[in-house]
Amino acid sequence: MTDGDAGHRLAGGSRLARGLRRGAPVPAQLTVLSGPPGVGKGTVAARLKERCPWIWQSVSVTTRLRRPGETEGQEYFFATKDQFQQMVADGELLEWAENYGNLYGTPRAPVLQRLDKGLPALLELDVKGALQVRAAVPGALLVFLAPPTWEELVRRLTGRGTESPEVISRRLEAARYELAAESEFDITLVNTSVEDVCDQLVSLMLAQEPNGQTGNDCNPDPEGTRWQRLRP
Ligand code: 5GP
């Protein structure tokens, strides 16, 4: 497929088309949704889970404390620092990174099992983790979720104004670093609307339809038969 074909097949704004010209390896089995803190990637991933429960999403391991409403094995697997470090030592994580003093990582085995079967997988990670996945799985499609404007990101990061100025300035510094990594990604989606970003992500994941159909169709398919059909 040429870049021109991909640009033609995928709906989206000019940044999406520009991203495709960076040489995105479409079709991709492994899609990574990433972006700076506060951009809303967790919200997009959660909404996608509601809309398209048949899109398999990896559940990360973290050492951070469980928040109210979170369930073990659903949002995260919660681990102690020792348990996490043991997983790293045993090579059980595809990638891992530290965020605000907590460790986060992607269990390797479930992702590889999925890919071995020719079925797509979606990861939602910070930028450091996404770039590690690029090295570990060269064919992965790295999607950068960008804020509509820097001011909007600052507004989201400063939130309710309850955090100390040190915490806020650390967050802004991290966001600046992560925004600068955008050019290393295959595609940029601008988060002007959670629903639009979900549509575009589904289009990207379905871009491997043999008949070239992109489709934003989100019919639940718990058996995964839709993806099975996509196998050559
Ligand atoms: P939170 O604690 O708010 O759920 O997540 C904090 C940050 O960790 C977010 O930027 C999220 O994308 C990132 N994150 C979640 N899971 C993983 C993971 O498995 N690996 C990496 N590198 N980052 C993750």
GROMACS .gro file of C-alpha atoms and ligand atoms in nm:
model
  256
    1MET     CA    1   0.000   0.000   0.000
    2THR     CA    2   0.134   0.344  -0.082
    3ASP     CA    3   0.109   0.641   0.153
    4GLY     CA    4  -0.136   0.794  -0.092
    5ASP     CA    5  -0.363   0.492  -0.062
    6ALA     CA    6  -0.356   0.509   0.315
    7GLY     CA    7  -0.432   0.881   0.314
    8HIS     CA    8  -0.723   0.815   0.082
    9ARG     CA    9  -0.865   0.534   0.294
   10LEU     CA   10  -0.857   0.703   0.629
   11ALA     CA   11  -1.082   0.985   0.734
   12GLY     CA   12  -0.934   1.262   0.945
   13GLY     CA   13  -0.786   1.608   0.961
   14SER     CA   14  -0.475   1.732   0.791
   15ARG     CA   15  -0.254   1.628   1.084
   16LEU     CA   16  -0.375   1.270   1.036
   17ALA     CA   17  -0.287   1.280   0.667
   18ARG     CA   18   0.048   1.439   0.749
   19GLY     CA   19   0.109   1.163   1.000
   20LEU     CA   20   0.043   0.897   0.743
   21ARG     CA   21   0.306   1.048   0.519
   22ARG     CA   22   0.557   0.978   0.797
   23GLY     CA   23   0.539   0.620   0.671
   24ALA     CA   24   0.291   0.457   0.907
   25PRO     CA   25   0.309   0.079   0.874
   26VAL     CA   26  -0.059   0.032   0.787
   27PRO     CA   27  -0.203  -0.228   0.830
   28ALA     CA   28  -0.093  -0.281   1.187
   29GLN     CA   29  -0.178  -0.556   1.432
   30LEU     CA   30  -0.056  -0.366   1.736
   31THR     CA   31  -0.185  -0.013   1.787
   32VAL     CA   32  -0.044   0.210   2.061
   33LEU     CA   33  -0.241   0.513   2.178
   34SER     CA   34  -0.014   0.761   2.349
   35GLY     CA   35   0.038   1.131   2.414
   36PRO     CA   36   0.122   1.378   2.688
   37PRO     CA   37  -0.029   1.350   3.034
   38GLY     CA   38  -0.366   1.520   3.057
   39VAL     CA   39  -0.446   1.488   2.686
   40GLY     CA   40  -0.728   1.240   2.754
   41LYS     CA   41  -0.590   0.910   2.624
   42GLY     CA   42  -0.731   0.722   2.924
   43THR     CA   43  -1.074   0.872   2.855
   44VAL     CA   44  -1.054   0.773   2.487
   45ALA     CA   45  -0.945   0.417   2.575
   46ALA     CA   46  -1.226   0.383   2.831
   47ARG     CA   47  -1.485   0.514   2.584
   48LEU     CA   48  -1.357   0.278   2.317
   49LYS     CA   49  -1.396  -0.011   2.561
   50GLU     CA   50  -1.762   0.088   2.609
   51ARG     CA   51  -1.831   0.139   2.241
   52CYS     CA   52  -1.627  -0.149   2.102
   53PRO     CA   53  -1.579  -0.416   2.370
   54TRP     CA   54  -1.450  -0.651   2.100
   55ILE     CA   55  -1.135  -0.440   2.060
   56TRP     CA   56  -0.891  -0.611   2.295
   57GLN     CA   57  -0.700  -0.371   2.520
   58SER     CA   58  -0.401  -0.470   2.727
   59VAL     CA   59  -0.434  -0.429   3.106
   60SER     CA   60  -0.118  -0.276   3.252
   61VAL     CA   61   0.051  -0.350   3.582
   62THR     CA   62   0.110  -0.057   3.814
   63THR     CA   63   0.253   0.012   4.156
   64ARG     CA   64   0.027   0.313   4.211
   65LEU     CA   65  -0.251   0.289   4.466
   66ARG     CA   66  -0.592   0.179   4.348
   67ARG     CA   67  -0.832   0.471   4.303
   68PRO     CA   68  -1.192   0.451   4.418
   69GLY     CA   69  -1.399   0.264   4.158
   70GLU     CA   70  -1.102   0.076   4.011
   71THR     CA   71  -1.109  -0.305   4.007
   72GLU     CA   72  -0.808  -0.537   4.009
   73GLY     CA   73  -0.757  -0.674   3.657
   74GLN     CA   74  -0.991  -0.426   3.495
   75GLU     CA   75  -0.822  -0.086   3.485
   76TYR     CA   76  -0.489  -0.227   3.609
   77PHE     CA   77  -0.323  -0.516   3.787
   78PHE     CA   78  -0.198  -0.361   4.110
   79ALA     CA   79   0.144  -0.473   4.231
   80THR     CA   80   0.402  -0.383   4.492
   81LYS     CA   81   0.732  -0.232   4.381
   82ASP     CA   82   0.907  -0.563   4.456
   83GLN     CA   83   0.658  -0.761   4.249
   84PHE     CA   84   0.694  -0.514   3.963
   85GLN     CA   85   1.073  -0.526   3.973
   86GLN     CA   86   1.059  -0.907   3.970
   87MET     CA   87   0.843  -0.893   3.656
   88VAL     CA   88   1.101  -0.662   3.495
   89ALA     CA   89   1.385  -0.896   3.596
   90ASP     CA   90   1.197  -1.197   3.456
   91GLY     CA   91   1.138  -1.021   3.122
   92GLU     CA   92   0.762  -1.035   3.170
   93LEU     CA   93   0.700  -0.677   3.058
   94LEU     CA   94   0.694  -0.561   2.697
   95GLU     CA   95   0.776  -0.209   2.816
   96TRP     CA   96   0.766  -0.014   3.139
   97ALA     CA   97   0.810   0.340   3.265
   98GLU     CA   98   0.788   0.554   3.575
   99ASN     CA   99   0.523   0.823   3.602
  100TYR     CA  100   0.506   1.056   3.902
  101GLY     CA  101   0.695   0.804   4.119
  102ASN     CA  102   0.480   0.505   4.018
  103LEU     CA  103   0.577   0.222   3.785
  104TYR     CA  104   0.361   0.113   3.491
  105GLY     CA  105   0.419  -0.176   3.251
  106THR     CA  106   0.256  -0.389   2.983
  107PRO     CA  107   0.249  -0.766   3.047
  108ARG     CA  108   0.424  -0.918   2.746
  109ALA     CA  109   0.255  -1.262   2.722
  110PRO     CA  110  -0.110  -1.161   2.661
  111VAL     CA  111  -0.009  -0.914   2.389
  112LEU     CA  112   0.216  -1.162   2.210
  113GLN     CA  113  -0.047  -1.438   2.236
  114ARG     CA  114  -0.293  -1.206   2.071
  115LEU     CA  115  -0.053  -1.108   1.794
  116ASP     CA  116   0.047  -1.472   1.738
  117LYS     CA  117  -0.315  -1.544   1.656
  118GLY     CA  118  -0.316  -1.258   1.404
  119LEU     CA  119  -0.556  -1.058   1.618
  120PRO     CA  120  -0.512  -0.686   1.683
  121ALA     CA  121  -0.434  -0.538   2.022
  122LEU     CA  122  -0.453  -0.185   2.158
  123LEU     CA  123  -0.220  -0.040   2.422
  124GLU     CA  124  -0.269   0.292   2.599
  125LEU     CA  125   0.068   0.414   2.727
  126ASP     CA  126   0.275   0.717   2.805
  127VAL     CA  127   0.521   0.836   2.541
  128LYS     CA  128   0.826   0.664   2.697
  129GLY     CA  129   0.641   0.331   2.687
  130ALA     CA  130   0.518   0.384   2.330
  131LEU     CA  131   0.871   0.441   2.204
  132GLN     CA  132   0.987   0.121   2.376
  133VAL     CA  133   0.708  -0.070   2.198
  134ARG     CA  134   0.836   0.067   1.868
  135ALA     CA  135   1.171  -0.097   1.941
  136ALA     CA  136   1.017  -0.425   2.064
  137VAL     CA  137   0.749  -0.459   1.794
  138PRO     CA  138   0.873  -0.273   1.484
  139GLY     CA  139   0.541  -0.311   1.297
  140ALA     CA  140   0.337  -0.143   1.572
  141LEU     CA  141   0.130   0.159   1.473
  142LEU     CA  142   0.206   0.449   1.710
  143VAL     CA  143  -0.082   0.694   1.740
  144PHE     CA  144  -0.011   1.030   1.906
  145LEU     CA  145  -0.306   1.196   2.074
  146ALA     CA  146  -0.250   1.572   2.071
  147PRO     CA  147  -0.440   1.845   2.258
  148PRO     CA  148  -0.627   2.099   2.043
  149THR     CA  149  -0.393   2.369   2.180
  150TRP     CA  150  -0.114   2.400   2.438
  151GLU     CA  151  -0.342   2.629   2.644
  152GLU     CA  152  -0.605   2.356   2.658
  153LEU     CA  153  -0.348   2.107   2.785
  154VAL     CA  154  -0.230   2.354   3.051
  155ARG     CA  155  -0.591   2.399   3.156
  156ARG     CA  156  -0.640   2.022   3.188
  157LEU     CA  157  -0.313   1.972   3.375
  158THR     CA  158  -0.368   2.249   3.624
  159GLY     CA  159  -0.713   2.102   3.682
  160ARG     CA  160  -0.892   2.222   3.989
  161GLY     CA  161  -0.587   2.409   4.114
  162THR     CA  162  -0.554   2.185   4.419
  163GLU     CA  163  -0.199   2.068   4.336
  164SER     CA  164   0.113   2.252   4.452
  165PRO     CA  165   0.298   2.477   4.205
  166GLU     CA  166   0.588   2.223   4.207
  167VAL     CA  167   0.358   1.939   4.099
  168ILE     CA  168   0.201   2.154   3.828
  169SER     CA  169   0.535   2.271   3.693
  170ARG     CA  170   0.664   1.909   3.689
  171ARG     CA  171   0.355   1.807   3.491
  172LEU     CA  172   0.397   2.091   3.243
  173GLU     CA  173   0.763   2.003   3.194
  174ALA     CA  174   0.671   1.637   3.128
  175ALA     CA  175   0.399   1.748   2.885
  176ARG     CA  176   0.645   1.968   2.695
  177TYR     CA  177   0.889   1.676   2.664
  178GLU     CA  178   0.616   1.440   2.548
  179LEU     CA  179   0.470   1.686   2.295
  180ALA     CA  180   0.815   1.718   2.142
  181ALA     CA  181   0.811   1.343   2.067
  182GLU     CA  182   0.512   1.374   1.831
  183SER     CA  183   0.728   1.347   1.518
  184GLU     CA  184   0.841   0.998   1.625
  185PHE     CA  185   0.484   0.871   1.595
  186ASP     CA  186   0.315   0.741   1.282
  187ILE     CA  187  -0.006   0.937   1.311
  188THR     CA  188  -0.144   1.229   1.510
  189LEU     CA  189  -0.507   1.251   1.616
  190VAL     CA  190  -0.619   1.579   1.771
  191ASN     CA  191  -0.845   1.529   2.068
  192THR     CA  192  -1.117   1.779   1.986
  193SER     CA  193  -1.386   1.515   2.048
  194VAL     CA  194  -1.360   1.178   2.223
  195GLU     CA  195  -1.617   1.027   1.983
  196ASP     CA  196  -1.427   1.147   1.674
  197VAL     CA  197  -1.099   1.009   1.807
  198CYS     CA  198  -1.268   0.674   1.876
  199ASP     CA  199  -1.404   0.670   1.518
  200GLN     CA  200  -1.060   0.744   1.378
  201LEU     CA  201  -0.894   0.478   1.593
  202VAL     CA  202  -1.144   0.216   1.481
  203SER     CA  203  -1.085   0.320   1.120
  204LEU     CA  204  -0.713   0.278   1.168
  205MET     CA  205  -0.755  -0.065   1.323
  206LEU     CA  206  -0.995  -0.175   1.049
  207ALA     CA  207  -0.774  -0.039   0.773
  208GLN     CA  208  -0.656  -0.395   0.721
  209GLU     CA  209  -0.994  -0.508   0.584
  210PRO     CA  210  -0.905  -0.707   0.269
  211ASN     CA  211  -1.165  -0.521   0.061
  212GLY     CA  212  -1.024  -0.187   0.165
  213GLN     CA  213  -1.334  -0.091   0.360
  214THR     CA  214  -1.246   0.145   0.645
  215GLY     CA  215  -1.568   0.144   0.842
  216ASN     CA  216  -1.640   0.307   1.176
  217ASP     CA  217  -1.879   0.033   1.262
  218CYS     CA  218  -1.861  -0.058   1.626
  219ASN     CA  219  -2.092  -0.357   1.645
  220PRO     CA  220  -2.001  -0.560   1.952
  221ASP     CA  221  -1.838  -0.882   1.846
  222PRO     CA  222  -1.741  -1.065   2.162
  223GLU     CA  223  -1.624  -1.373   1.971
  224GLY     CA  224  -1.378  -1.162   1.777
  225THR     CA  225  -1.510  -1.312   1.453
  226ARG     CA  226  -1.486  -0.979   1.277
  227TRP     CA  227  -1.113  -0.978   1.339
  228GLN     CA  228  -1.087  -1.348   1.252
  229ARG     CA  229  -1.229  -1.262   0.911
  230LEU     CA  230  -0.948  -1.015   0.860
  231ARG     CA  231  -0.685  -1.284   0.873
  232PRO     CA  232  -0.529  -1.361   0.536
  2335GP     P1  233  -0.294   0.678   3.558
  2335GP     O1  234  -0.222   0.651   3.687
  2335GP     O2  235  -0.354   0.816   3.556
  2335GP     O3  236  -0.394   0.571   3.527
  2335GP     O4  237  -0.188   0.673   3.441
  2335GP     C1  238  -0.075   0.756   3.443
  2335GP     C2  239   0.001   0.745   3.313
  2335GP     O5  240   0.054   0.613   3.297
  2335GP     C3  241  -0.083   0.771   3.189
  2335GP     O6  242  -0.009   0.859   3.105
  2335GP     C4  243  -0.096   0.635   3.124
  2335GP     O7  244  -0.105   0.644   2.982
  2335GP     C5  245   0.036   0.572   3.162
  2335GP     N1  246   0.034   0.426   3.157
  2335GP     C6  247  -0.069   0.342   3.188
  2335GP     N2  248  -0.034   0.215   3.171
  2335GP     C7  249   0.094   0.217   3.124
  2335GP     C8  250   0.186   0.114   3.085
  2335GP     O8  251   0.160  -0.005   3.089
  2335GP     N3  252   0.309   0.154   3.046
  2335GP     C9  253   0.344   0.286   3.038
  2335GP     N4  254   0.466   0.316   2.994
  2335GP     N5  255   0.260   0.385   3.073
  2335GP    C10  256   0.137   0.351   3.116
   0.00000   0.00000   0.00000
